[in-house]
Coordinates of N, CA, C and O and ligand atoms in Angstrom, one line a residue:
M809 N -84.1 -30.5 7.1 CA -83.5 -31.4 6.2 C -82.8 -30.6 5.1 O -83.3 -29.7 4.5
D810 N -81.6 -31.0 4.9 CA -80.8 -30.3 3.8 C -80.7 -31.3 2.6 O -80.1 -32.3 2.7
I811 N -81.4 -30.9 1.6 CA -81.5 -31.9 0.5 C -80.3 -31.6 -0.5 O -80.1 -32.4 -1.4
W812 N -79.5 -30.6 -0.2 CA -78.4 -30.4 -1.1 C -77.1 -31.0 -0.5 O -76.8 -30.8 0.6
S813 N -76.4 -31.7 -1.3 CA -75.1 -32.2 -0.9 C -74.2 -30.9 -0.8 O -74.5 -29.9 -1.4
K814 N -73.1 -31.1 -0.1 CA -72.1 -30.0 0.0 C -71.6 -29.6 -1.4 O -71.5 -28.4 -1.7
K815 N -71.4 -30.5 -2.2 CA -70.9 -30.3 -3.6 C -71.9 -29.4 -4.4 O -71.6 -28.4 -5.0
K816 N -73.2 -29.9 -4.3 CA -74.2 -29.2 -5.0 C -74.3 -27.8 -4.5 O -74.5 -26.8 -5.2
R817 N -74.3 -27.6 -3.1 CA -74.5 -26.3 -2.5 C -73.4 -25.4 -3.0 O -73.6 -24.2 -3.4
S818 N -72.1 -25.8 -3.0 CA -71.1 -24.9 -3.5 C -71.2 -24.6 -4.9 O -70.9 -23.5 -5.4
A819 N -71.7 -25.5 -5.7 CA -71.9 -25.2 -7.1 C -73.0 -24.1 -7.3 O -72.8 -23.2 -8.1
V820 N -74.1 -24.3 -6.5 CA -75.1 -23.3 -6.6 C -74.6 -21.9 -6.1 O -74.8 -20.9 -6.7
M821 N -73.8 -21.9 -5.0 CA -73.3 -20.7 -4.5 C -72.3 -20.0 -5.4 O -72.3 -18.8 -5.6
A822 N -71.5 -20.8 -6.1 CA -70.6 -20.3 -7.1 C -71.3 -19.6 -8.2 O -70.9 -18.5 -8.7
R823 N -72.5 -20.2 -8.6 CA -73.2 -19.6 -9.6 C -73.8 -18.3 -9.2 O -73.8 -17.3 -9.9
I824 N -74.4 -18.2 -8.0 CA -75.0 -17.0 -7.5 C -73.9 -15.9 -7.4 O -74.2 -14.8 -7.7
K825 N -72.7 -16.3 -6.9 CA -71.7 -15.3 -6.7 C -70.9 -14.9 -7.9 O -70.0 -14.1 -7.9
S826 N -71.1 -15.6 -9.0 CA -70.2 -15.4 -10.2 C -70.2 -14.0 -10.7 O -71.1 -13.2 -10.6
K827 N -69.0 -13.7 -11.2 CA -68.8 -12.3 -11.7 C -69.5 -12.1 -13.0 O -69.9 -13.1 -13.7
D828 N -69.7 -10.9 -13.4 CA -70.4 -10.6 -14.7 C -71.7 -11.2 -14.8 O -72.1 -11.8 -15.8
T829 N -72.5 -11.2 -13.7 CA -73.8 -11.7 -13.8 C -74.6 -10.8 -14.7 O -74.3 -9.6 -14.9
K830 N -75.8 -11.3 -15.1 CA -76.5 -10.5 -16.1 C -76.9 -9.1 -15.6 O -76.8 -8.2 -16.4
P831 N -77.5 -8.9 -14.4 CA -77.8 -7.6 -14.0 C -76.6 -6.6 -14.1 O -76.8 -5.5 -14.5
E832 N -75.5 -7.1 -13.7 CA -74.3 -6.2 -13.8 C -74.0 -5.8 -15.2 O -73.6 -4.7 -15.5
K833 N -74.2 -6.8 -16.1 CA -74.0 -6.5 -17.5 C -74.9 -5.4 -18.0 O -74.6 -4.5 -18.8
I834 N -76.2 -5.5 -17.6 CA -77.2 -4.5 -18.0 C -76.7 -3.1 -17.6 O -76.8 -2.1 -18.4
V835 N -76.3 -3.0 -16.3 CA -75.9 -1.7 -15.8 C -74.6 -1.2 -16.6 O -74.5 0.0 -17.0
R836 N -73.7 -2.1 -16.8 CA -72.4 -1.7 -17.5 C -72.7 -1.3 -18.9 O -72.1 -0.3 -19.4
R837 N -73.5 -2.0 -19.6 CA -73.8 -1.7 -21.0 C -74.5 -0.3 -21.1 O -74.2 0.4 -22.0
Y838 N -75.4 -0.1 -20.1 CA -76.0 1.2 -20.2 C -75.0 2.4 -20.0 O -75.0 3.3 -20.7
L839 N -74.2 2.2 -18.9 CA -73.2 3.3 -18.6 C -72.3 3.5 -19.8 O -72.0 4.6 -20.2
Y840 N -71.8 2.4 -20.4 CA -70.9 2.5 -21.6 C -71.6 3.2 -22.7 O -71.0 4.1 -23.4
S841 N -72.8 2.9 -23.0 CA -73.5 3.5 -24.1 C -73.7 5.0 -23.9 O -73.9 5.7 -24.8
K842 N -73.7 5.4 -22.6 CA -73.9 6.8 -22.3 C -72.6 7.5 -22.2 O -72.5 8.7 -21.8
G843 N -71.5 6.8 -22.5 CA -70.2 7.4 -22.5 C -69.4 7.4 -21.2 O -68.4 8.0 -21.1
Y844 N -70.0 6.7 -20.2 CA -69.2 6.6 -18.9 C -68.2 5.6 -19.0 O -68.4 4.5 -19.6
R845 N -67.0 5.8 -18.4 CA -66.0 4.8 -18.4 C -65.8 4.4 -17.0 O -65.8 5.2 -16.1
Y846 N -65.6 3.1 -16.8 CA -65.6 2.6 -15.4 C -64.6 1.4 -15.3 O -64.1 0.9 -16.3
R847 N -64.3 1.1 -14.1 CA -63.6 -0.2 -13.9 C -64.5 -1.1 -13.2 O -65.4 -0.7 -12.5
K848 N -64.3 -2.4 -13.4 CA -65.2 -3.4 -12.8 C -64.5 -4.3 -11.7 O -63.3 -4.5 -11.8
N849 N -65.3 -4.7 -10.7 CA -64.8 -5.6 -9.7 C -63.5 -5.1 -9.1 O -62.5 -5.7 -9.2
V850 N -63.6 -3.8 -8.6 CA -62.3 -3.2 -8.1 C -61.9 -3.7 -6.7 O -62.5 -3.4 -5.7
K851 N -60.9 -4.6 -6.7 CA -60.6 -5.4 -5.5 C -59.9 -4.5 -4.4 O -60.0 -4.9 -3.3
N852 N -59.3 -3.4 -4.8 CA -58.6 -2.7 -3.7 C -59.6 -1.7 -3.0 O -59.1 -0.8 -2.3
L853 N -60.9 -1.7 -3.3 CA -61.8 -0.9 -2.6 C -62.7 -1.9 -1.7 O -62.9 -3.0 -2.1
P854 N -63.2 -1.4 -0.6 CA -64.0 -2.2 0.3 C -65.2 -2.9 -0.4 O -65.9 -2.2 -1.1
G855 N -65.3 -4.2 -0.3 CA -66.4 -4.9 -0.9 C -66.3 -5.1 -2.4 O -67.2 -5.6 -3.1
S856 N -65.1 -4.8 -3.0 CA -64.9 -4.9 -4.4 C -66.1 -4.5 -5.3 O -66.8 -5.3 -5.8
P857 N -66.3 -3.2 -5.3 CA -67.5 -2.7 -6.0 C -67.6 -3.2 -7.4 O -66.5 -3.4 -8.1
D858 N -68.8 -3.5 -7.9 CA -69.0 -4.1 -9.2 C -68.6 -3.1 -10.3 O -68.1 -3.5 -11.4
I859 N -68.8 -1.8 -10.1 CA -68.5 -0.8 -11.0 C -68.0 0.4 -10.3 O -68.6 0.8 -9.3
V860 N -66.9 1.0 -10.8 CA -66.3 2.1 -10.1 C -66.1 3.2 -11.2 O -65.4 3.0 -12.2
L861 N -66.7 4.4 -11.0 CA -66.5 5.5 -11.8 C -65.6 6.5 -11.1 O -66.1 7.3 -10.3
R862 N -64.3 6.4 -11.3 CA -63.4 7.2 -10.4 C -63.6 8.7 -10.6 O -63.6 9.4 -9.6
K863 N -63.7 9.1 -11.9 CA -63.9 10.5 -12.2 C -65.1 11.1 -11.4 O -65.0 12.3 -11.0
Y864 N -66.1 10.3 -11.3 CA -67.3 10.8 -10.6 C -67.3 10.5 -9.1 O -68.3 10.9 -8.4
G865 N -66.4 9.8 -8.7 CA -66.3 9.4 -7.2 C -67.4 8.5 -6.8 O -67.9 8.6 -5.7
V866 N -67.8 7.6 -7.8 CA -69.0 6.8 -7.5 C -68.6 5.3 -7.6 O -67.9 4.8 -8.5
A867 N -69.1 4.5 -6.6 CA -68.9 3.1 -6.6 C -70.3 2.5 -6.6 O -71.2 2.9 -5.9
I868 N -70.5 1.5 -7.5 CA -71.9 0.9 -7.7 C -71.8 -0.6 -7.4 O -70.9 -1.3 -7.8
F869 N -72.8 -1.0 -6.6 CA -73.0 -2.4 -6.3 C -74.3 -2.8 -7.0 O -75.3 -2.2 -6.9
V870 N -74.2 -3.9 -7.8 CA -75.4 -4.5 -8.3 C -75.7 -5.8 -7.5 O -75.0 -6.7 -7.6
H871 N -76.7 -5.7 -6.7 CA -77.0 -6.7 -5.7 C -78.0 -7.7 -6.2 O -79.1 -7.3 -6.6
G872 N -77.7 -9.0 -6.1 CA -78.8 -10.0 -6.3 C -79.7 -10.0 -5.0 O -79.2 -9.9 -3.9
C873 N -81.0 -10.0 -5.3 CA -81.9 -9.9 -4.2 C -81.8 -11.0 -3.1 O -81.9 -10.8 -1.9
F874 N -81.6 -12.2 -3.6 CA -81.6 -13.3 -2.7 C -80.3 -13.2 -1.9 O -80.3 -13.2 -0.6
W875 N -79.2 -13.1 -2.5 CA -77.9 -13.2 -1.9 C -77.6 -12.1 -0.9 O -77.0 -12.3 0.1
H876 N -78.1 -10.9 -1.2 CA -77.9 -9.8 -0.4 C -79.1 -9.4 0.5 O -79.1 -8.4 1.1
G877 N -80.0 -10.3 0.5 CA -81.2 -10.2 1.4 C -82.0 -8.9 1.2 O -82.3 -8.2 2.1
H878 N -82.4 -8.7 -0.1 CA -83.4 -7.6 -0.3 C -84.7 -7.9 0.3 O -85.3 -8.9 0.0
S879 N -85.1 -7.1 1.3 CA -86.3 -7.5 2.2 C -87.6 -7.6 1.4 O -88.5 -8.3 1.8
I880 N -87.6 -6.9 0.3 CA -88.9 -6.9 -0.5 C -89.1 -8.3 -1.1 O -90.3 -8.8 -1.1
D881 N -88.1 -8.9 -1.7 CA -88.3 -10.1 -2.4 C -87.3 -11.2 -2.1 O -87.4 -12.3 -2.6
G882 N -86.4 -10.9 -1.2 CA -85.4 -11.9 -0.9 C -85.8 -13.0 0.1 O -85.5 -12.9 1.3
H883 N -86.7 -13.9 -0.3 CA -87.3 -14.8 0.6 C -86.3 -15.9 0.9 O -85.5 -16.3 0.1
I884 N -86.3 -16.4 2.2 CA -85.4 -17.5 2.6 C -86.0 -18.8 2.2 O -87.2 -19.1 2.4
P885 N -85.2 -19.7 1.6 CA -85.8 -21.1 1.3 C -86.3 -21.8 2.5 O -85.7 -21.7 3.6
L886 N -87.3 -22.5 2.4 CA -87.9 -23.3 3.5 C -86.9 -24.4 4.0 O -86.8 -24.6 5.2
S887 N -86.3 -25.0 3.0 CA -85.4 -26.0 3.4 C -84.1 -25.4 3.9 O -83.5 -24.5 3.3
N888 N -83.6 -25.9 5.1 CA -82.4 -25.4 5.7 C -82.4 -23.9 5.9 O -81.4 -23.2 5.6
S889 N -83.5 -23.4 6.4 CA -83.7 -22.0 6.4 C -82.7 -21.3 7.4 O -82.3 -20.1 7.2
D890 N -82.3 -22.0 8.5 CA -81.4 -21.3 9.4 C -80.0 -21.0 8.8 O -79.4 -20.0 8.9
Y891 N -79.6 -22.0 8.0 CA -78.3 -21.9 7.3 C -78.4 -20.6 6.4 O -77.5 -19.8 6.4
W892 N -79.4 -20.5 5.6 CA -79.5 -19.4 4.7 C -79.7 -18.1 5.4 O -79.2 -17.0 5.0
R893 N -80.5 -18.1 6.5 CA -80.8 -16.9 7.2 C -79.5 -16.3 7.7 O -79.2 -15.1 7.6
N894 N -78.7 -17.2 8.4 CA -77.4 -16.7 8.9 C -76.5 -16.2 7.8 O -75.9 -15.1 7.9
K895 N -76.4 -17.0 6.8 CA -75.6 -16.6 5.6 C -75.9 -15.2 5.1 O -75.1 -14.4 4.9
I896 N -77.2 -15.0 4.9 CA -77.7 -13.8 4.3 C -77.5 -12.6 5.2 O -77.1 -11.5 4.8
E897 N -77.8 -12.9 6.5 CA -77.6 -11.8 7.5 C -76.1 -11.4 7.5 O -75.8 -10.2 7.6
R898 N -75.2 -12.3 7.5 CA -73.8 -12.0 7.4 C -73.5 -11.2 6.2 O -72.7 -10.2 6.3
N899 N -74.0 -11.6 5.1 CA -73.8 -10.8 3.8 C -74.3 -9.4 4.0 O -73.6 -8.4 3.6
K900 N -75.5 -9.2 4.6 CA -76.0 -7.9 4.8 C -75.1 -7.0 5.7 O -74.9 -5.8 5.4
E901 N -74.7 -7.6 6.7 CA -73.8 -6.9 7.6 C -72.5 -6.4 6.9 O -72.0 -5.3 7.1
R902 N -72.0 -7.4 6.2 CA -70.7 -7.1 5.4 C -71.0 -6.0 4.4 O -70.2 -5.1 4.2
D903 N -72.1 -6.0 3.7 CA -72.5 -5.0 2.7 C -72.5 -3.6 3.4 O -72.0 -2.7 2.9
E904 N -73.2 -3.6 4.5 CA -73.3 -2.3 5.3 C -72.0 -1.8 5.7 O -71.7 -0.6 5.5
L905 N -71.1 -2.6 6.2 CA -69.8 -2.2 6.6 C -69.0 -1.7 5.4 O -68.3 -0.6 5.5
N906 N -69.1 -2.4 4.3 CA -68.3 -1.9 3.1 C -68.8 -0.6 2.6 O -68.0 0.3 2.2
K907 N -70.1 -0.4 2.7 CA -70.7 0.9 2.3 C -70.2 2.0 3.2 O -69.8 3.1 2.7
R908 N -70.2 1.8 4.5 CA -69.7 2.8 5.4 C -68.2 3.1 5.2 O -67.9 4.3 5.2
K909 N -67.5 2.1 4.9 CA -66.0 2.3 4.6 C -65.8 3.2 3.4 O -65.0 4.1 3.4
L910 N -66.6 2.9 2.4 CA -66.5 3.6 1.1 C -66.9 5.1 1.3 O -66.2 6.0 0.8
L911 N -68.0 5.3 2.1 CA -68.4 6.7 2.3 C -67.4 7.4 3.1 O -67.1 8.6 2.8
N912 N -66.8 6.8 4.1 CA -65.7 7.4 4.9 C -64.5 7.8 4.0 O -63.8 8.7 4.3
M913 N -64.3 7.1 2.9 CA -63.2 7.3 2.0 C -63.6 8.4 1.0 O -62.8 8.8 0.2
G914 N -64.8 8.9 1.1 CA -65.3 10.0 0.2 C -66.0 9.5 -1.1 O -66.3 10.3 -2.0
W915 N -66.3 8.2 -1.2 CA -67.0 7.7 -2.3 C -68.5 7.9 -2.1 O -69.0 7.8 -1.0
A916 N -69.2 8.1 -3.2 CA -70.7 8.0 -3.2 C -70.9 6.6 -3.6 O -70.3 6.0 -4.4
V917 N -71.9 6.0 -2.9 CA -72.2 4.6 -3.2 C -73.6 4.4 -3.7 O -74.6 4.9 -3.1
I918 N -73.8 3.7 -4.8 CA -75.1 3.4 -5.3 C -75.4 1.9 -5.3 O -74.5 1.2 -5.7
V919 N -76.5 1.5 -4.8 CA -76.9 0.1 -4.8 C -78.0 -0.1 -5.8 O -79.0 0.6 -5.6
V920 N -77.8 -0.9 -6.7 CA -78.9 -1.3 -7.7 C -79.3 -2.7 -7.4 O -78.4 -3.6 -7.4
W921 N -80.6 -2.9 -7.1 CA -81.0 -4.3 -6.8 C -81.5 -4.9 -8.1 O -82.1 -4.3 -9.0
E922 N -81.2 -6.2 -8.2 CA -81.5 -7.0 -9.3 C -83.0 -6.8 -9.8 O -83.3 -6.7 -11.0
C923 N -83.9 -6.8 -8.8 CA -85.3 -6.7 -9.2 C -85.7 -5.4 -9.8 O -86.7 -5.3 -10.5
Q924 N -84.9 -4.4 -9.6 CA -85.1 -3.1 -10.3 C -84.6 -3.1 -11.7 O -84.8 -2.1 -12.4
L925 N -84.1 -4.2 -12.1 CA -83.6 -4.2 -13.5 C -84.5 -5.1 -14.4 O -84.2 -5.4 -15.5
K926 N -85.6 -5.5 -13.8 CA -86.6 -6.2 -14.6 C -87.1 -5.3 -15.7 O -87.1 -4.1 -15.5
R927 N -87.5 -5.9 -16.8 CA -87.8 -5.0 -18.0 C -88.7 -3.8 -17.6 O -88.5 -2.7 -18.1
S928 N -89.7 -4.1 -16.8 CA -90.7 -3.0 -16.6 C -90.1 -1.9 -15.8 O -90.6 -0.8 -15.9
K929 N -89.0 -2.1 -15.1 CA -88.5 -1.1 -14.2 C -87.1 -0.6 -14.6 O -86.6 0.4 -14.1
R930 N -86.6 -1.3 -15.6 CA -85.2 -1.1 -15.9 C -84.8 0.3 -16.3 O -83.9 0.9 -15.8
E931 N -85.6 0.9 -17.3 CA -85.3 2.2 -17.8 C -85.3 3.2 -16.7 O -84.4 4.1 -16.6
Q932 N -86.3 3.2 -15.9 CA -86.4 4.2 -14.8 C -85.2 4.0 -13.8 O -84.6 5.0 -13.3
T933 N -84.9 2.8 -13.5 CA -83.8 2.5 -12.6 C -82.5 3.1 -13.1 O -81.7 3.7 -12.4
L934 N -82.2 2.8 -14.4 CA -81.0 3.2 -15.0 C -80.9 4.7 -15.1 O -79.8 5.3 -14.8
R935 N -82.0 5.4 -15.4 CA -82.0 6.8 -15.5 C -81.8 7.4 -14.1 O -81.1 8.4 -14.0
E936 N -82.4 6.8 -13.1 CA -82.2 7.3 -11.7 C -80.8 7.2 -11.3 O -80.2 8.1 -10.7
M937 N -80.2 6.0 -11.7 CA -78.8 5.8 -11.3 C -77.9 6.9 -12.0 O -77.0 7.4 -11.3
E938 N -78.2 7.2 -13.2 CA -77.4 8.2 -14.0 C -77.6 9.5 -13.3 O -76.6 10.3 -13.2
Y939 N -78.8 9.8 -12.9 CA -79.0 11.1 -12.2 C -78.1 11.2 -10.9 O -77.5 12.2 -10.7
Y940 N -78.1 10.1 -10.2 CA -77.3 10.2 -8.9 C -75.8 10.2 -9.2 O -75.0 10.8 -8.5
I941 N -75.4 9.6 -10.3 CA -73.9 9.7 -10.7 C -73.6 11.1 -10.9 O -72.6 11.7 -10.4
N942 N -74.4 11.8 -11.7 CA -74.1 13.2 -12.0 C -74.2 14.1 -10.8 O -73.5 15.1 -10.7
K943 N -75.2 13.8 -10.0 CA -75.4 14.6 -8.8 C -74.2 14.5 -7.9 O -73.7 15.5 -7.3
S944 N -73.7 13.3 -7.7 CA -72.5 13.0 -6.9 C -71.3 13.8 -7.5 O -70.5 14.4 -6.7
Y945 N -71.2 13.8 -8.8 CA -70.1 14.5 -9.4 C -70.1 16.0 -9.2 O -69.1 16.6 -8.8
L946 N -71.3 16.5 -9.3 CA -71.5 18.0 -9.1 C -71.1 18.3 -7.6 O -70.5 19.3 -7.3
E947 N -71.6 17.5 -6.7 CA -71.3 17.7 -5.3 C -69.8 17.6 -5.0 O -69.3 18.4 -4.2
R948 N -69.2 16.7 -5.7 CA -67.7 16.6 -5.6 C -67.0 17.8 -6.0 O -66.1 18.3 -5.4
L949 N -67.5 18.4 -7.1 CA -66.8 19.6 -7.6 C -67.0 20.8 -6.6 O -66.1 21.5 -6.4
K950 N -68.2 20.8 -6.1 CA -68.5 21.8 -5.1 C -67.6 21.7 -3.9 O -67.1 22.7 -3.4
I951 N -67.4 20.5 -3.4 CA -66.6 20.3 -2.3 C -65.1 20.7 -2.6 O -64.5 21.3 -1.8
K952 N -64.7 20.4 -3.8 CA -63.3 20.7 -4.2 C -63.1 22.3 -4.2 O -62.1 22.8 -3.9
D953 N -64.2 23.0 -4.7 CA -64.1 24.4 -4.8 C -64.2 25.1 -3.5 O -63.7 26.2 -3.3
S954 N -64.9 24.5 -2.5 CA -65.1 25.1 -1.2 C -63.8 25.2 -0.5 O -63.0 24.2 -0.3
K955 N -63.5 26.4 0.0 CA -62.2 26.6 0.8 C -62.3 25.9 2.1 O -61.3 25.7 2.8
F956 N -63.5 25.5 2.6 CA -63.6 24.9 3.9 C -63.6 23.4 3.8 O -63.5 22.7 4.8
H957 N -63.7 22.9 2.6 CA -63.7 21.4 2.4 C -64.7 20.7 3.3 O -64.4 19.7 3.9
L958 N -65.9 21.3 3.3 CA -67.0 20.6 4.2 C -67.6 19.5 3.4 O -67.9 19.6 2.2
L959 N -67.9 18.4 4.1 CA -68.7 17.4 3.5 C -70.2 17.7 3.7 O -70.5 18.3 4.8
P960 N -71.1 17.5 2.8 CA -72.5 17.7 3.0 C -73.0 16.9 4.2 O -72.5 15.8 4.5
E961 N -73.9 17.5 4.9 CA -74.4 16.8 6.1 C -75.4 15.7 5.6 O -75.9 15.7 4.5
N962 N -75.6 14.8 6.5 CA -76.4 13.6 6.2 C -76.1 12.9 4.9 O -76.9 12.4 4.2
K963 N -74.8 12.9 4.6 CA -74.4 12.2 3.4 C -74.6 10.7 3.7 O -74.1 10.2 4.6
D964 N -75.3 10.2 2.8 CA -75.6 8.7 3.0 C -75.5 8.1 1.6 O -75.5 8.7 0.6
Y965 N -75.4 6.8 1.7 CA -75.4 6.1 0.4 C -76.8 6.1 -0.3 O -77.8 6.2 0.4
I966 N -76.7 5.9 -1.5 CA -78.0 6.0 -2.3 C -78.5 4.6 -2.6 O -77.8 3.8 -3.2
N967 N -79.6 4.3 -2.0 CA -80.2 2.9 -2.2 C -81.3 3.1 -3.2 O -82.4 3.6 -2.8
L968 N -81.1 2.7 -4.4 CA -82.1 3.0 -5.5 C -83.5 2.5 -5.1 O -84.5 3.0 -5.6
V969 N -83.5 1.4 -4.4 CA -84.8 0.8 -4.1 C -85.0 0.6 -2.6 O -85.6 -0.5 -2.2
A970 N -84.6 1.5 -1.8 CA -84.9 1.4 -0.4 C -86.4 1.3 -0.3 O -87.2 1.9 -1.0
E971 N -86.9 0.4 0.6 CA -88.3 0.1 0.7 C -89.2 1.4 0.6 O -90.2 1.4 -0.1
E972 N -88.8 2.4 1.4 CA -89.7 3.6 1.5 C -89.6 4.4 0.3 O -90.4 5.3 0.1
E973 N -88.7 4.1 -0.6 CA -88.5 5.0 -1.8 C -89.2 4.4 -3.0 O -89.2 5.0 -4.1
V974 N -89.8 3.2 -2.9 CA -90.4 2.6 -4.0 C -91.7 3.4 -4.4 O -92.6 3.4 -3.7
T975 N -91.6 4.0 -5.6 CA -92.8 4.8 -6.0 C -93.2 4.4 -7.4 O -93.9 5.1 -8.1
Y976 N -92.7 3.3 -7.9 CA -92.9 2.9 -9.3 C -94.2 2.2 -9.5 O -94.3 1.0 -9.8
V977 N -95.3 2.9 -9.2 CA -96.6 2.2 -9.3 C -97.2 2.4 -10.7 O -98.0 1.6 -11.1
K978 N -96.9 3.5 -11.3 CA -97.5 3.8 -12.6 C -97.0 2.8 -13.6 O -95.8 2.5 -13.7
K979 N -97.9 2.2 -14.4 CA -97.5 1.3 -15.5 C -97.4 2.1 -16.8 O -98.1 3.1 -17.0
N980 N -96.4 1.7 -17.5 CA -96.2 2.4 -18.8 C -97.4 2.0 -19.7 O -97.7 0.9 -19.9
K981 N -97.9 3.1 -20.3 CA -99.0 2.8 -21.3 C -98.4 2.4 -22.6 O -97.4 2.9 -23.0
K982 N -99.0 1.4 -23.2 CA -98.4 0.9 -24.5 C -99.1 1.7 -25.7 O -100.2 2.1 -25.6
Ligands
LIG1296 ZN1 -85.2 -7.1 -5.0

């Protein structure tokens, strides 16, 4: 049973997909405060990355866990679950394709998940992101300097909270 009318559903979806969502603002504010300059919602790149640091060769996506199907916490609503499952699967496939396209174009891609911006994890996530931005930048310089123009092997996008990489078990002591 679908308890949402079409109208209600599109209103909800519009809200979920809206630009300048709060998690994006958190990331942008942090980058700005650290002196990074960026463009946002860059439409001429695959997937319109939320944040693009051209100088660093880095594209950042800030993903909502529900909408982009974060397997840790992106649970499917019980009501009308087939609809949502298909929708989210398509989103995940599209995300993956866009990341691959960006990587092939020579961008480093960072995915920041919404749940990693909760207060308890925020600082660590943002620092980690900054670390990868600088790492990508240094790798880029190395590539430019190399007369062979080799790309590093196993170059893959950076998923800040890939399931196997979650190691934030320590709680901050107050
Ligand atoms: Zn999540």
